[in-house]
Amino acid sequence: MDTLAPLLSKLDPIIGPWLATARDWATSPAAWSQFVALVLAWALAVGLGRRLGPRLGALIAPKAEARGLIAQARRWSLLLLPLLVPLLAYGLTALGEAFTRSLFGSGAVIAFGKRVFLFLAVRAFVRDILTEPFLRLLGRYILLPAAALYALGLLGPITLWLESLTIELGNIHFSVMALIRGAVAGALLFWLGSWSNRQSADYIRAQDGLRPATRALATKAAEMAIFGAAFLLLMSIMGIDLTAVAVLGGALGVGIGLGLQQIAANFISGVILLVEGQTTVGDYVELDGGEKGTIVKMTARACVLETFDGKWIVVPNEHFITSRVINYSDQGSANRYDVSFQVSYDTDLERLAEVVLPAVEALPFVLKSPEGPDLELAGFGESGVDFTLEYWVNGIDDGKNKYASQVRFAVWGALKAAGVEMPYPHRVVELRQGAGA
């Protein structure tokens, strides 16, 4: 009991007036009359809610096939229907408050009833409307207790008490209330920032008229703007002077200039890549350093290449700016490849094109534009005549496509069907007998 005495003495200024008010209401006929008025207001609100709820739902609900912002807003409005009854009770009580004060000379019970109805609205909001787990957690452990304290008239005194409790860290002083306010505001702001970032990213990706690089740049710019605004707003809510943030930004700029040159260079190079759009996600590239593969991701620091065998190579963005880059594909552009083969010297070379080209042209992936398959005489070898067959395809000859293999099969089949011999090396050995033998 000795340990509880100091705590009770501190809470007495808060709880004492509330207990005195409760005793006065319990013995006052005017207070009981106001309680009856509150019950009637709630009953009337329930009756009106049962009649108006279905009609409002039918009026607000859009058609199932409706799309767009207005239809989405109407669907969101339907979620607010559970608030109808407590808000009607709050409105009816507010309309009758002036009459009650003139009739009874006091409206303290009516004011308390308004706060209770507001608490019921908050409770319905948390229980029936909030579906996001994080928001429901905040509503259950922050919003509901605050609404309950407000209904009991204790929110103001407890807030003042928390403001009086201060924490000191060197020359920095802040109250417990400021710490709580900053934690709640920070969590809510950065959740809202994450949600806004997802919505803006989905909207930007859905714009088919923009190049992929432009969409990626717009997504990153929106992300930086959203979280930057959230950070500055949080600093303002917590009462932190933004000039200190400016000084910190200046120091950070010096640090970037001295010790983070590579990171800054890669970041700026990434922005340049996104703006120019010469290389983008989906392109197959090869760098001077030997790295080659399909770009599957472009971040602020590096590009991720996926090789034919499924390995990922992380290449800093600076390498795409300062070194020579071969881009084999620009979002599905055509590429030319060739295969080589050899025929016997006894072959009718004038007729060879009529044998090979139709077989290659019949392959579904071989293009007729910008140029159809072309057969060229490459040289005269030791065992036969060398030919090169050039063809165009819409894509990259990689482990997934295997264009060259299918073309070689087509050439082999055409030559076999026409009876054209494909030579192999021969060696003639002459045995000479010596003159004295």
Coordinates of C-alpha atoms in Angstrom, one line a residue:
M1 CA 0.0 0.0 0.0
D2 CA 2.9 2.3 0.7
T3 CA 4.1 1.9 -2.9
L4 CA 0.7 2.6 -4.4
A5 CA 0.1 5.8 -2.4
P6 CA 2.3 8.1 -4.6
L7 CA 0.7 6.7 -7.7
L8 CA -2.8 7.3 -6.3
S9 CA -1.9 10.8 -5.3
K10 CA -0.8 11.6 -8.9
L11 CA -4.0 10.0 -10.4
D12 CA -6.4 11.7 -8.0
P13 CA -6.5 15.0 -9.9
I14 CA -7.5 13.0 -13.0
I15 CA -9.9 10.5 -11.5
G16 CA -11.3 12.6 -8.7
P17 CA -13.4 15.0 -10.7
W18 CA -14.7 12.2 -12.9
L19 CA -15.9 10.2 -9.8
A20 CA -17.6 13.4 -8.4
T21 CA -19.4 13.9 -11.7
A22 CA -20.6 10.4 -11.7
R23 CA -22.1 10.8 -8.2
D24 CA -23.8 14.0 -9.2
W25 CA -25.4 12.4 -12.2
A26 CA -26.6 9.4 -10.2
T27 CA -28.6 11.7 -7.8
S28 CA -29.8 14.3 -10.4
P29 CA -33.3 13.9 -12.0
A30 CA -32.2 16.2 -14.8
A31 CA -29.3 13.9 -15.6
W32 CA -31.7 10.9 -15.6
S33 CA -33.9 12.7 -18.0
Q34 CA -31.0 13.3 -20.3
F35 CA -30.1 9.6 -20.1
V36 CA -33.6 8.8 -21.3
A37 CA -33.2 11.3 -24.2
L38 CA -30.0 9.5 -25.1
V39 CA -31.7 6.2 -25.2
L40 CA -34.5 7.6 -27.3
A41 CA -31.9 9.1 -29.7
W42 CA -30.2 5.7 -30.0
A43 CA -33.5 3.9 -30.6
L44 CA -34.5 6.4 -33.3
A45 CA -31.1 6.1 -34.9
V46 CA -31.4 2.3 -35.0
G47 CA -34.8 2.5 -36.6
L48 CA -33.7 5.0 -39.2
G49 CA -30.6 3.0 -39.9
R50 CA -32.6 -0.2 -40.6
R51 CA -34.7 1.8 -43.1
L52 CA -32.1 4.0 -44.7
G53 CA -29.2 1.4 -44.8
P54 CA -30.5 -0.8 -47.6
R55 CA -31.8 2.1 -49.6
L56 CA -28.5 4.0 -49.3
G57 CA -26.6 0.7 -50.3
A58 CA -28.7 0.3 -53.4
L59 CA -28.3 4.0 -54.3
I60 CA -24.6 4.1 -53.8
A61 CA -23.6 0.7 -55.2
P62 CA -22.3 1.0 -58.8
K63 CA -23.0 -1.5 -61.6
A64 CA -20.8 -4.6 -61.5
E65 CA -19.1 -3.8 -64.8
A66 CA -18.5 -0.1 -63.8
R67 CA -14.9 1.0 -63.8
G68 CA -13.0 4.2 -63.0
L69 CA -12.5 6.6 -60.1
I70 CA -16.1 7.3 -59.5
A71 CA -17.1 3.7 -59.4
Q72 CA -14.2 2.9 -57.1
A73 CA -15.2 5.8 -54.8
R74 CA -18.8 4.5 -54.6
R75 CA -17.6 1.0 -53.7
W76 CA -15.5 2.5 -50.9
S77 CA -18.5 4.5 -49.7
L78 CA -20.4 1.2 -49.3
L79 CA -17.8 0.2 -46.7
L80 CA -18.8 3.1 -44.5
L81 CA -22.4 1.9 -44.0
P82 CA -21.6 0.3 -40.6
L83 CA -21.1 3.9 -39.3
L84 CA -24.6 5.0 -40.2
V85 CA -26.3 4.1 -36.9
P86 CA -23.8 5.7 -34.4
L87 CA -23.4 8.8 -36.6
L88 CA -27.2 9.2 -36.8
A89 CA -27.3 8.9 -33.0
Y90 CA -24.5 11.5 -32.7
G91 CA -26.3 13.9 -35.1
L92 CA -29.7 13.5 -33.4
T93 CA -28.1 14.1 -30.0
A94 CA -26.2 17.2 -31.4
L95 CA -29.5 18.6 -32.8
G96 CA -31.2 18.2 -29.4
E97 CA -28.4 19.5 -27.3
A98 CA -29.4 23.1 -27.4
F99 CA -33.0 22.2 -26.5
T100 CA -31.8 20.0 -23.6
R101 CA -29.6 22.8 -22.2
S102 CA -32.5 25.3 -22.3
L103 CA -34.8 22.8 -20.7
F104 CA -32.6 21.3 -18.0
G105 CA -30.1 24.1 -17.6
S106 CA -27.3 21.6 -18.1
G107 CA -26.2 19.4 -21.0
A108 CA -23.3 17.5 -19.4
V109 CA -25.0 14.1 -19.8
I110 CA -25.9 14.9 -23.4
A111 CA -22.3 15.9 -24.2
F112 CA -21.1 12.6 -22.6
G113 CA -23.6 10.7 -24.7
K114 CA -22.3 12.4 -27.9
R115 CA -18.8 11.2 -27.0
V116 CA -20.1 7.7 -26.4
F117 CA -21.8 7.6 -29.7
L118 CA -18.6 8.9 -31.3
F119 CA -16.7 6.0 -29.6
L120 CA -19.2 3.5 -31.0
A121 CA -18.6 5.0 -34.5
V122 CA -14.8 4.5 -34.0
R123 CA -15.4 1.0 -32.7
A124 CA -17.4 0.1 -35.8
F125 CA -14.8 1.7 -38.0
V126 CA -12.0 -0.4 -36.5
R127 CA -14.0 -3.6 -36.4
D128 CA -15.9 -3.5 -39.7
I129 CA -14.1 -1.2 -42.1
L130 CA -10.4 -1.5 -41.4
T131 CA -9.2 -4.6 -43.2
E132 CA -5.5 -3.8 -43.6
P133 CA -3.7 -5.7 -40.7
F134 CA -1.4 -2.8 -39.9
L135 CA -4.2 -0.2 -39.8
R136 CA -6.4 -2.6 -37.7
L137 CA -3.5 -2.9 -35.2
L138 CA -3.2 0.9 -34.9
G139 CA -7.0 1.2 -34.6
R140 CA -7.2 -1.5 -31.9
Y141 CA -4.4 -0.3 -29.7
I142 CA -4.2 3.5 -30.4
L143 CA -7.5 4.8 -31.9
L144 CA -9.9 2.8 -29.7
P145 CA -8.2 3.6 -26.4
A146 CA -7.9 7.3 -27.4
A147 CA -11.7 7.3 -28.2
A148 CA -12.5 5.6 -25.0
L149 CA -10.5 8.1 -22.9
Y150 CA -12.2 11.0 -24.9
A151 CA -15.6 9.6 -24.1
L152 CA -14.8 9.5 -20.4
G153 CA -13.3 13.0 -20.5
L154 CA -9.9 11.7 -19.5
L155 CA -8.0 12.3 -22.8
G156 CA -7.2 15.9 -22.1
P157 CA -5.8 15.4 -18.5
I158 CA -3.8 12.3 -19.5
T159 CA -2.4 14.2 -22.5
L160 CA -1.2 17.0 -20.3
W161 CA 0.3 14.5 -17.8
L162 CA 2.2 12.8 -20.7
E163 CA 3.4 16.3 -21.9
S164 CA 4.8 16.9 -18.5
L165 CA 7.0 13.8 -18.6
T166 CA 10.2 14.7 -20.4
I167 CA 13.1 12.6 -21.6
E168 CA 16.6 14.2 -21.7
L169 CA 19.4 13.0 -24.0
G170 CA 22.2 15.5 -23.6
N171 CA 20.9 18.8 -24.8
I172 CA 17.9 17.3 -26.4
H173 CA 14.6 17.4 -24.4
F174 CA 11.3 15.9 -25.6
S175 CA 8.1 14.8 -23.9
V176 CA 6.7 11.3 -23.7
M177 CA 3.6 12.6 -25.6
A178 CA 5.8 13.9 -28.4
L179 CA 7.5 10.5 -28.6
I180 CA 4.2 8.7 -28.8
R181 CA 2.8 11.2 -31.3
G182 CA 6.0 10.8 -33.5
A183 CA 5.9 7.0 -33.4
V184 CA 2.2 6.8 -34.4
A185 CA 2.5 9.5 -37.0
G186 CA 5.7 7.9 -38.4
A187 CA 4.2 4.5 -38.7
L188 CA 1.0 5.9 -40.3
L189 CA 2.9 8.1 -42.7
F190 CA 5.3 5.5 -43.9
W191 CA 2.5 2.9 -44.3
L192 CA 0.6 5.6 -46.3
G193 CA 3.8 6.2 -48.3
S194 CA 4.2 2.5 -49.1
W195 CA 0.5 2.2 -50.1
S196 CA 0.8 5.3 -52.3
N197 CA 4.0 4.0 -53.8
R198 CA 2.3 0.7 -54.8
Q199 CA -0.7 2.5 -56.3
S200 CA 1.4 4.9 -58.3
A201 CA 3.8 2.2 -59.5
D202 CA 0.8 0.1 -60.7
Y203 CA -0.7 3.1 -62.4
I204 CA 2.6 3.9 -64.2
R205 CA 3.3 0.3 -65.2
A206 CA -0.2 0.2 -66.8
Q207 CA 0.7 3.1 -69.2
D208 CA 1.5 1.2 -72.3
G209 CA 2.3 4.3 -74.2
L210 CA 5.5 4.9 -72.2
R211 CA 8.8 3.2 -72.8
P212 CA 9.8 0.6 -70.2
A213 CA 12.8 2.8 -69.2
T214 CA 10.5 5.8 -68.8
R215 CA 8.1 3.8 -66.7
A216 CA 11.0 2.7 -64.4
L217 CA 12.3 6.2 -64.1
A218 CA 8.8 7.6 -63.3
T219 CA 8.3 4.8 -60.7
K220 CA 11.5 5.6 -58.9
A221 CA 10.9 9.4 -59.0
A222 CA 7.4 8.9 -57.5
E223 CA 8.9 6.7 -54.8
M224 CA 11.5 9.2 -53.9
A225 CA 9.0 12.1 -53.8
I226 CA 6.5 10.2 -51.7
F227 CA 8.9 9.0 -49.0
G228 CA 10.7 12.4 -49.0
A229 CA 7.5 14.2 -48.4
A230 CA 6.6 11.7 -45.7
F231 CA 9.9 12.2 -44.0
L232 CA 9.6 16.0 -44.0
L233 CA 6.1 15.9 -42.8
L234 CA 7.1 13.6 -39.9
M235 CA 9.9 16.0 -39.0
S236 CA 7.4 18.8 -38.9
I237 CA 4.9 16.8 -36.7
M238 CA 7.7 16.0 -34.2
G239 CA 8.7 19.6 -34.0
I240 CA 12.2 19.1 -35.4
D241 CA 13.7 22.2 -37.0
L242 CA 14.2 21.5 -40.7
T243 CA 17.3 23.7 -40.8
A244 CA 19.0 20.8 -38.9
V245 CA 17.9 18.5 -41.7
A246 CA 19.4 21.0 -44.2
V247 CA 22.7 20.9 -42.3
L248 CA 22.6 17.1 -42.3
G249 CA 22.0 17.1 -46.0
G250 CA 25.0 19.3 -46.6
A251 CA 27.2 17.0 -44.6
L252 CA 25.8 14.0 -46.4
G253 CA 26.6 15.8 -49.7
V254 CA 30.2 16.3 -48.6
G255 CA 30.4 12.6 -47.6
I256 CA 29.1 11.5 -51.0
G257 CA 31.7 13.7 -52.7
L258 CA 34.5 12.3 -50.7
G259 CA 33.8 8.7 -49.8
L260 CA 30.8 7.6 -51.8
Q261 CA 31.9 8.5 -55.3
Q262 CA 31.3 5.1 -56.8
I263 CA 27.8 4.9 -55.3
A264 CA 26.9 8.4 -56.5
A265 CA 28.4 7.6 -60.0
N266 CA 26.3 4.4 -60.2
F267 CA 23.2 6.2 -59.1
I268 CA 23.6 9.0 -61.7
S269 CA 24.5 6.5 -64.4
G270 CA 21.3 4.6 -63.6
V271 CA 19.3 7.8 -64.0
I272 CA 21.0 8.4 -67.4
L273 CA 20.3 4.9 -68.5
L274 CA 16.6 5.2 -67.7
V275 CA 16.3 8.6 -69.4
E276 CA 18.1 7.6 -72.6
G277 CA 16.5 4.2 -72.9
Q278 CA 19.3 2.8 -75.0
T279 CA 19.3 -0.3 -72.8
T280 CA 16.3 -1.5 -70.9
V281 CA 14.8 -4.5 -69.3
G282 CA 14.5 -7.4 -71.7
D283 CA 17.5 -6.4 -73.9
Y284 CA 20.3 -8.9 -74.4
V285 CA 23.7 -7.1 -74.0
E286 CA 27.4 -7.8 -73.9
L287 CA 29.9 -5.6 -72.2
D288 CA 33.6 -5.1 -72.8
G289 CA 34.4 -7.0 -69.7
G290 CA 32.8 -10.1 -71.1
E291 CA 29.5 -10.0 -69.1
K292 CA 26.6 -10.9 -71.3
G293 CA 23.0 -11.8 -70.7
T294 CA 19.4 -10.5 -70.7
I295 CA 18.7 -7.5 -68.5
V296 CA 16.0 -8.6 -66.0
K297 CA 16.2 -5.8 -63.5
M298 CA 17.4 -2.2 -63.4
T299 CA 18.0 -0.7 -59.9
A300 CA 19.4 2.6 -58.7
R301 CA 22.9 1.0 -58.3
A302 CA 23.2 -1.8 -60.8
C303 CA 21.7 -3.8 -63.6
V304 CA 21.0 -7.5 -63.2
L305 CA 21.8 -9.7 -66.2
E306 CA 20.5 -13.3 -66.6
T307 CA 22.7 -15.6 -68.6
F308 CA 21.5 -18.5 -70.7
D309 CA 22.2 -21.0 -68.0
G310 CA 20.1 -19.1 -65.4
K311 CA 22.9 -17.3 -63.5
W312 CA 22.5 -13.7 -62.5
I313 CA 25.3 -11.1 -63.0
V314 CA 25.1 -7.8 -61.1
V315 CA 26.8 -5.1 -63.2
P316 CA 27.2 -1.6 -61.8
N317 CA 25.4 1.1 -63.8
E318 CA 28.7 3.0 -64.4
H319 CA 30.0 0.2 -66.7
F320 CA 27.1 0.8 -69.1
I321 CA 28.2 4.5 -69.4
T322 CA 32.0 4.2 -69.4
S323 CA 32.5 1.1 -71.5
R324 CA 31.4 -0.3 -74.9
V325 CA 28.1 -2.1 -74.8
I326 CA 26.7 -4.3 -77.5
N327 CA 22.9 -4.5 -77.5
Y328 CA 21.8 -7.5 -79.5
S329 CA 18.1 -6.9 -78.9
D330 CA 16.0 -3.8 -78.5
Q331 CA 12.8 -5.2 -77.2
G332 CA 12.5 -7.9 -79.8
S333 CA 14.3 -6.4 -82.8
A334 CA 15.4 -8.7 -85.7
N335 CA 18.9 -10.2 -85.7
R336 CA 21.0 -11.9 -88.3
Y337 CA 22.8 -15.2 -87.8
D338 CA 24.6 -17.6 -90.1
V339 CA 25.5 -21.3 -90.3
S340 CA 28.4 -22.8 -92.3
F341 CA 28.5 -26.1 -94.2
Q342 CA 30.5 -27.8 -96.9
V343 CA 29.6 -29.8 -100.0
S344 CA 31.6 -32.0 -102.4
Y345 CA 33.5 -30.5 -105.4
D346 CA 31.3 -32.8 -107.6
T347 CA 28.1 -30.8 -106.6
D348 CA 26.2 -28.7 -109.0
L349 CA 26.8 -25.4 -107.2
E350 CA 24.4 -23.4 -109.4
R351 CA 21.5 -25.6 -108.2
L352 CA 22.5 -25.6 -104.5
A353 CA 20.5 -22.5 -103.6
E354 CA 17.3 -24.1 -105.0
V355 CA 17.9 -27.0 -102.7
V356 CA 18.8 -25.3 -99.4
L357 CA 16.9 -22.0 -99.4
P358 CA 13.3 -23.3 -99.6
A359 CA 14.0 -25.7 -96.6
V360 CA 15.2 -22.8 -94.5
E361 CA 12.5 -20.4 -95.6
A362 CA 9.9 -23.0 -94.4
L363 CA 11.1 -22.7 -90.8
P364 CA 8.5 -20.6 -88.9
F365 CA 11.0 -18.4 -87.1
V366 CA 13.0 -17.3 -90.2
L367 CA 12.0 -13.8 -91.3
K368 CA 11.4 -12.6 -94.9
S369 CA 12.1 -9.0 -93.8
P370 CA 14.5 -7.2 -93.7
E371 CA 15.9 -9.9 -95.8
G372 CA 15.2 -13.6 -96.6
P373 CA 17.7 -16.4 -96.3
D374 CA 20.8 -15.9 -98.4
L375 CA 23.4 -18.5 -99.5
E376 CA 27.0 -17.3 -100.1
L377 CA 30.0 -19.0 -101.3
A378 CA 32.6 -18.7 -98.5
G379 CA 35.6 -20.4 -99.9
F380 CA 37.3 -23.5 -101.3
G381 CA 38.4 -25.9 -98.6
E382 CA 40.7 -28.9 -98.6
S383 CA 37.8 -31.4 -98.7
G384 CA 35.0 -29.4 -100.3
V385 CA 33.4 -26.1 -101.1
D386 CA 32.5 -23.9 -98.1
F387 CA 29.1 -22.1 -98.0
T388 CA 27.6 -19.7 -95.4
L389 CA 23.8 -19.5 -95.0
E390 CA 22.6 -16.2 -93.5
Y391 CA 19.1 -15.7 -92.1
W392 CA 17.2 -13.3 -89.9
V393 CA 15.1 -14.1 -86.8
N394 CA 13.1 -12.0 -84.3
G395 CA 15.0 -12.7 -81.1
I396 CA 18.3 -14.1 -79.7
D397 CA 19.8 -17.4 -80.6
D398 CA 20.2 -18.6 -77.0
G399 CA 19.6 -21.7 -75.0
K400 CA 15.9 -21.2 -75.2
N401 CA 15.5 -20.7 -78.9
K402 CA 18.3 -22.8 -80.6
Y403 CA 17.7 -21.2 -84.0
A404 CA 21.1 -22.3 -85.5
S405 CA 20.5 -26.0 -84.6
Q406 CA 17.1 -26.1 -86.3
V407 CA 18.6 -24.4 -89.4
R408 CA 21.4 -26.9 -89.6
F409 CA 18.9 -29.8 -89.3
A410 CA 16.9 -28.2 -92.2
V411 CA 20.1 -27.9 -94.3
W412 CA 21.1 -31.5 -93.6
G413 CA 17.7 -32.8 -94.5
A414 CA 17.5 -30.8 -97.8
L415 CA 21.0 -32.0 -98.9
K416 CA 20.3 -35.6 -98.0
A417 CA 17.0 -35.5 -99.9
A418 CA 18.7 -34.0 -103.0
G419 CA 21.6 -36.5 -102.9
V420 CA 24.2 -33.8 -102.3
E421 CA 27.3 -35.2 -100.7
M422 CA 28.7 -33.5 -97.6
P423 CA 32.4 -34.4 -97.7
Y424 CA 34.7 -35.4 -94.9
P425 CA 38.5 -35.2 -94.9
H426 CA 40.4 -37.7 -97.1
R427 CA 44.1 -38.5 -97.0
V428 CA 46.0 -40.1 -99.9
V429 CA 49.0 -42.1 -98.9
E430 CA 51.5 -42.9 -101.6
L431 CA 54.1 -45.7 -101.0
R432 CA 57.2 -45.2 -103.2
Q433 CA 59.8 -47.8 -103.6
G434 CA 63.3 -46.7 -103.5
A435 CA 65.5 -46.8 -106.7
G436 CA 67.9 -49.4 -105.2
A437 CA 65.2 -51.8 -104.1

